[in-house]
Amino acid sequence: MQAPGHGSGQARRSGSGRAVFIDRDGTLIDEVGYLDRVERVAMYPWSIDAVRLLNRAGLAVIMVSNQSGVARGFFTEAVVDDVHRHIASLLAEGGARVDAYYYCPHHPDGKVAAYTHRCECRKPGRGLVDRAVAQFGVDPTRSFVVGDRWVDVELAARVGAHGVLVRTGYGLTEETRPRPDLTAGAIVDNLIAAAAWILRHVQ
């Protein structure tokens, strides 16, 4: 087991240190509940184009995802890895890539003892971002977090990044339930709109 968080990465260090941390379910791919097999992966039609735009801009694209289904016994880490390999192949077909796949398999209310505890890698904890900082020299203050939940915006706030809430997945519902302690840098329809906003605000 790797800590904090689990996953794999191929990101390259860049002079800018800028990254876009993208949530998985409801942001990059369709929200289908606990994703327990590869056959249920449904990429949004704009996701490949969005990721490719970020790639071409020289931004590291890093997935950060809570996968409490592991702790709850719904699926194993091997399933999560299979899903990520499948996503990587779909992106590659369109000339796009996610540079690193990080996820948190823990949950304090889980049923699998090895994963049933509180951790810093479960969003909005900053452990997954800190891992990218350590491994790839990412500068969170020059980076972005994109997701369909307020926990993604909170993660951005905790690490000093810019938070973008998308209306896909749970985003529309989240937008109707604003948090007084959080302000997103932008609330946009989907990942391609988020990518466009990010490219306008890259410094």
Short mmCIF file of C-alpha atoms in Angstrom, two decimals:
data_model
loop_
_atom_site.label_atom_id
_atom_site.label_comp_id
_atom_site.label_asym_id
_atom_site.label_seq_id
_atom_site.Cartn_x
_atom_site.Cartn_y
_atom_site.Cartn_z
CA MET A 1 0.00 0.00 0.00
CA GLN A 2 1.14 3.47 -0.82
CA ALA A 3 0.37 6.47 1.34
CA PRO A 4 -1.10 8.96 1.21
CA GLY A 5 -3.58 7.61 -1.24
CA HIS A 6 -3.26 4.93 -3.86
CA GLY A 7 -2.77 4.94 -7.58
CA SER A 8 -0.14 5.38 -10.22
CA GLY A 9 1.44 8.25 -12.05
CA GLN A 10 3.53 9.02 -15.08
CA ALA A 11 3.54 12.79 -14.78
CA ARG A 12 6.64 14.65 -15.86
CA ARG A 13 8.15 17.53 -13.94
CA SER A 14 7.71 20.84 -15.68
CA GLY A 15 9.13 24.26 -15.05
CA SER A 16 5.70 25.69 -14.33
CA GLY A 17 4.69 23.21 -11.65
CA ARG A 18 1.08 23.79 -12.64
CA ALA A 19 -1.50 21.01 -12.52
CA VAL A 20 -5.20 20.42 -12.92
CA PHE A 21 -6.54 18.01 -10.33
CA ILE A 22 -9.65 16.38 -11.80
CA ASP A 23 -12.27 14.39 -9.95
CA ARG A 24 -13.29 11.14 -11.64
CA ASP A 25 -16.96 10.19 -11.19
CA GLY A 26 -19.35 12.92 -12.28
CA THR A 27 -16.53 15.05 -13.69
CA LEU A 28 -14.43 13.05 -16.16
CA ILE A 29 -16.84 10.13 -16.49
CA ASP A 30 -20.54 9.66 -15.84
CA GLU A 31 -21.66 9.26 -12.23
CA VAL A 32 -23.07 5.72 -11.95
CA GLY A 33 -22.85 5.16 -8.21
CA TYR A 34 -20.23 2.71 -6.99
CA LEU A 35 -18.32 1.87 -10.17
CA ASP A 36 -17.63 -1.82 -9.65
CA ARG A 37 -16.69 -2.96 -13.16
CA VAL A 38 -15.05 -1.56 -16.27
CA GLU A 39 -18.14 -2.12 -18.41
CA ARG A 40 -19.95 0.66 -16.52
CA VAL A 41 -17.41 3.35 -17.48
CA ALA A 42 -19.08 6.03 -19.62
CA MET A 43 -16.83 8.88 -20.68
CA TYR A 44 -18.55 12.22 -21.15
CA PRO A 45 -18.37 13.15 -24.85
CA TRP A 46 -16.31 16.28 -24.15
CA SER A 47 -13.86 14.79 -21.65
CA ILE A 48 -11.19 13.65 -24.08
CA ASP A 49 -11.13 17.03 -25.81
CA ALA A 50 -10.93 18.79 -22.44
CA VAL A 51 -8.01 16.72 -21.21
CA ARG A 52 -6.20 17.09 -24.54
CA LEU A 53 -6.52 20.88 -24.32
CA LEU A 54 -4.96 20.84 -20.86
CA ASN A 55 -2.19 18.51 -22.05
CA ARG A 56 -1.35 20.82 -24.95
CA ALA A 57 -1.19 23.79 -22.58
CA GLY A 58 1.57 22.05 -20.66
CA LEU A 59 -0.49 21.46 -17.52
CA ALA A 60 -0.14 18.21 -15.62
CA VAL A 61 -3.51 16.47 -15.40
CA ILE A 62 -3.89 14.47 -12.19
CA MET A 63 -6.94 12.51 -11.16
CA VAL A 64 -7.90 12.70 -7.48
CA SER A 65 -10.80 10.51 -6.46
CA ASN A 66 -12.50 9.19 -3.35
CA GLN A 67 -13.18 5.46 -3.80
CA SER A 68 -14.78 4.45 -0.52
CA GLY A 69 -16.34 1.44 -2.25
CA VAL A 70 -13.07 -0.35 -1.45
CA ALA A 71 -13.51 0.24 2.28
CA ARG A 72 -17.19 -0.66 2.04
CA GLY A 73 -16.38 -3.99 0.38
CA PHE A 74 -18.18 -3.20 -2.89
CA PHE A 75 -15.05 -3.72 -5.01
CA THR A 76 -11.29 -4.12 -4.67
CA GLU A 77 -8.35 -1.92 -5.49
CA ALA A 78 -7.71 -4.20 -8.47
CA VAL A 79 -11.06 -3.09 -9.89
CA VAL A 80 -10.16 0.57 -9.40
CA ASP A 81 -6.86 -0.01 -11.21
CA ASP A 82 -8.67 -1.79 -14.06
CA VAL A 83 -11.05 1.15 -14.40
CA HIS A 84 -8.15 3.59 -14.54
CA ARG A 85 -6.35 1.53 -17.17
CA HIS A 86 -9.54 1.53 -19.23
CA ILE A 87 -9.93 5.29 -18.87
CA ALA A 88 -6.30 5.72 -19.90
CA SER A 89 -6.88 3.66 -23.04
CA LEU A 90 -9.98 5.68 -23.98
CA LEU A 91 -8.07 8.92 -23.52
CA ALA A 92 -5.09 7.63 -25.51
CA GLU A 93 -7.35 6.83 -28.45
CA GLY A 94 -8.19 10.54 -28.57
CA GLY A 95 -4.63 11.74 -28.09
CA ALA A 96 -5.12 12.73 -24.46
CA ARG A 97 -3.70 11.53 -21.15
CA VAL A 98 -4.14 11.77 -17.41
CA ASP A 99 -0.63 11.97 -16.02
CA ALA A 100 -1.34 10.40 -12.64
CA TYR A 101 -4.24 8.51 -11.08
CA TYR A 102 -4.57 8.96 -7.31
CA TYR A 103 -7.44 7.74 -5.17
CA CYS A 104 -8.39 7.24 -1.57
CA PRO A 105 -9.83 3.79 -0.72
CA HIS A 106 -10.56 4.59 2.92
CA HIS A 107 -13.69 5.42 4.88
CA PRO A 108 -14.17 5.49 8.66
CA ASP A 109 -17.49 3.64 8.30
CA GLY A 110 -16.13 0.93 6.01
CA LYS A 111 -16.43 -2.82 6.47
CA VAL A 112 -12.97 -3.90 5.29
CA ALA A 113 -10.68 -3.49 8.30
CA ALA A 114 -7.56 -2.55 6.37
CA TYR A 115 -9.31 0.50 4.90
CA THR A 116 -11.61 1.51 7.75
CA HIS A 117 -9.99 4.56 9.29
CA ARG A 118 -9.75 8.29 8.99
CA CYS A 119 -7.05 9.52 6.65
CA GLU A 120 -5.69 12.66 5.07
CA CYS A 121 -6.04 11.37 1.51
CA ARG A 122 -9.85 11.36 1.47
CA LYS A 123 -11.04 14.60 -0.09
CA PRO A 124 -11.27 17.29 1.14
CA GLY A 125 -8.10 16.15 2.90
CA ARG A 126 -5.02 17.33 1.04
CA GLY A 127 -3.05 14.08 1.01
CA LEU A 128 -3.45 13.32 -2.70
CA VAL A 129 -2.35 16.82 -3.68
CA ASP A 130 0.61 16.61 -1.30
CA ARG A 131 1.61 13.40 -3.02
CA ALA A 132 1.72 15.20 -6.36
CA VAL A 133 3.78 17.95 -4.79
CA ALA A 134 6.30 15.41 -3.49
CA GLN A 135 6.49 13.28 -6.63
CA PHE A 136 6.18 15.80 -9.44
CA GLY A 137 7.03 19.21 -8.03
CA VAL A 138 3.49 20.55 -8.44
CA ASP A 139 2.84 24.03 -7.07
CA PRO A 140 -0.72 23.94 -5.64
CA THR A 141 -0.98 27.73 -5.61
CA ARG A 142 -0.61 27.75 -9.40
CA SER A 143 -2.95 24.82 -9.89
CA PHE A 144 -6.66 24.03 -10.21
CA VAL A 145 -9.10 21.51 -8.76
CA VAL A 146 -12.15 20.53 -10.83
CA GLY A 147 -15.03 18.46 -9.46
CA ASP A 148 -18.77 18.08 -9.09
CA ARG A 149 -18.89 18.40 -5.29
CA TRP A 150 -18.11 21.07 -2.75
CA VAL A 151 -15.45 18.79 -1.27
CA ASP A 152 -13.44 19.41 -4.44
CA VAL A 153 -13.76 23.17 -3.98
CA GLU A 154 -12.82 22.73 -0.33
CA LEU A 155 -9.75 20.74 -1.34
CA ALA A 156 -8.75 23.62 -3.60
CA ALA A 157 -9.16 26.07 -0.73
CA ARG A 158 -7.08 23.92 1.61
CA VAL A 159 -4.11 23.74 -0.76
CA GLY A 160 -4.35 27.29 -2.12
CA ALA A 161 -5.50 26.26 -5.60
CA HIS A 162 -8.36 27.56 -7.73
CA GLY A 163 -11.56 25.52 -7.39
CA VAL A 164 -13.97 24.87 -10.26
CA LEU A 165 -17.36 23.24 -9.71
CA VAL A 166 -18.93 21.49 -12.71
CA ARG A 167 -22.66 20.93 -13.08
CA THR A 168 -22.32 17.33 -14.27
CA GLY A 169 -22.65 14.46 -11.80
CA TYR A 170 -23.87 15.88 -8.52
CA GLY A 171 -22.88 19.41 -9.51
CA LEU A 172 -26.34 20.77 -10.26
CA THR A 173 -27.58 19.64 -6.87
CA GLU A 174 -24.48 20.99 -5.16
CA GLU A 175 -24.96 24.36 -6.82
CA THR A 176 -28.41 24.66 -5.23
CA ARG A 177 -26.87 24.00 -1.81
CA PRO A 178 -24.09 26.58 -1.56
CA ARG A 179 -21.71 26.50 1.36
CA PRO A 180 -21.25 29.86 3.07
CA ASP A 181 -17.64 29.01 3.86
CA LEU A 182 -16.66 28.27 0.25
CA THR A 183 -16.54 30.19 -3.01
CA ALA A 184 -15.66 28.46 -6.27
CA GLY A 185 -13.48 30.31 -8.72
CA ALA A 186 -16.06 29.30 -11.31
CA ILE A 187 -19.19 27.18 -11.66
CA VAL A 188 -19.44 25.83 -15.19
CA ASP A 189 -21.48 23.30 -17.13
CA ASN A 190 -18.88 20.58 -17.65
CA LEU A 191 -15.21 19.67 -17.93
CA ILE A 192 -14.68 21.26 -21.34
CA ALA A 193 -16.04 24.55 -19.97
CA ALA A 194 -13.76 24.15 -16.96
CA ALA A 195 -10.76 23.61 -19.23
CA ALA A 196 -11.62 26.76 -21.18
CA TRP A 197 -11.92 28.75 -17.93
CA ILE A 198 -8.60 27.38 -16.68
CA LEU A 199 -6.78 28.24 -19.90
CA ARG A 200 -8.04 31.81 -19.60
CA HIS A 201 -6.73 32.05 -16.04
CA VAL A 202 -3.38 30.29 -16.28
CA GLN A 203 -0.62 32.54 -15.00
#
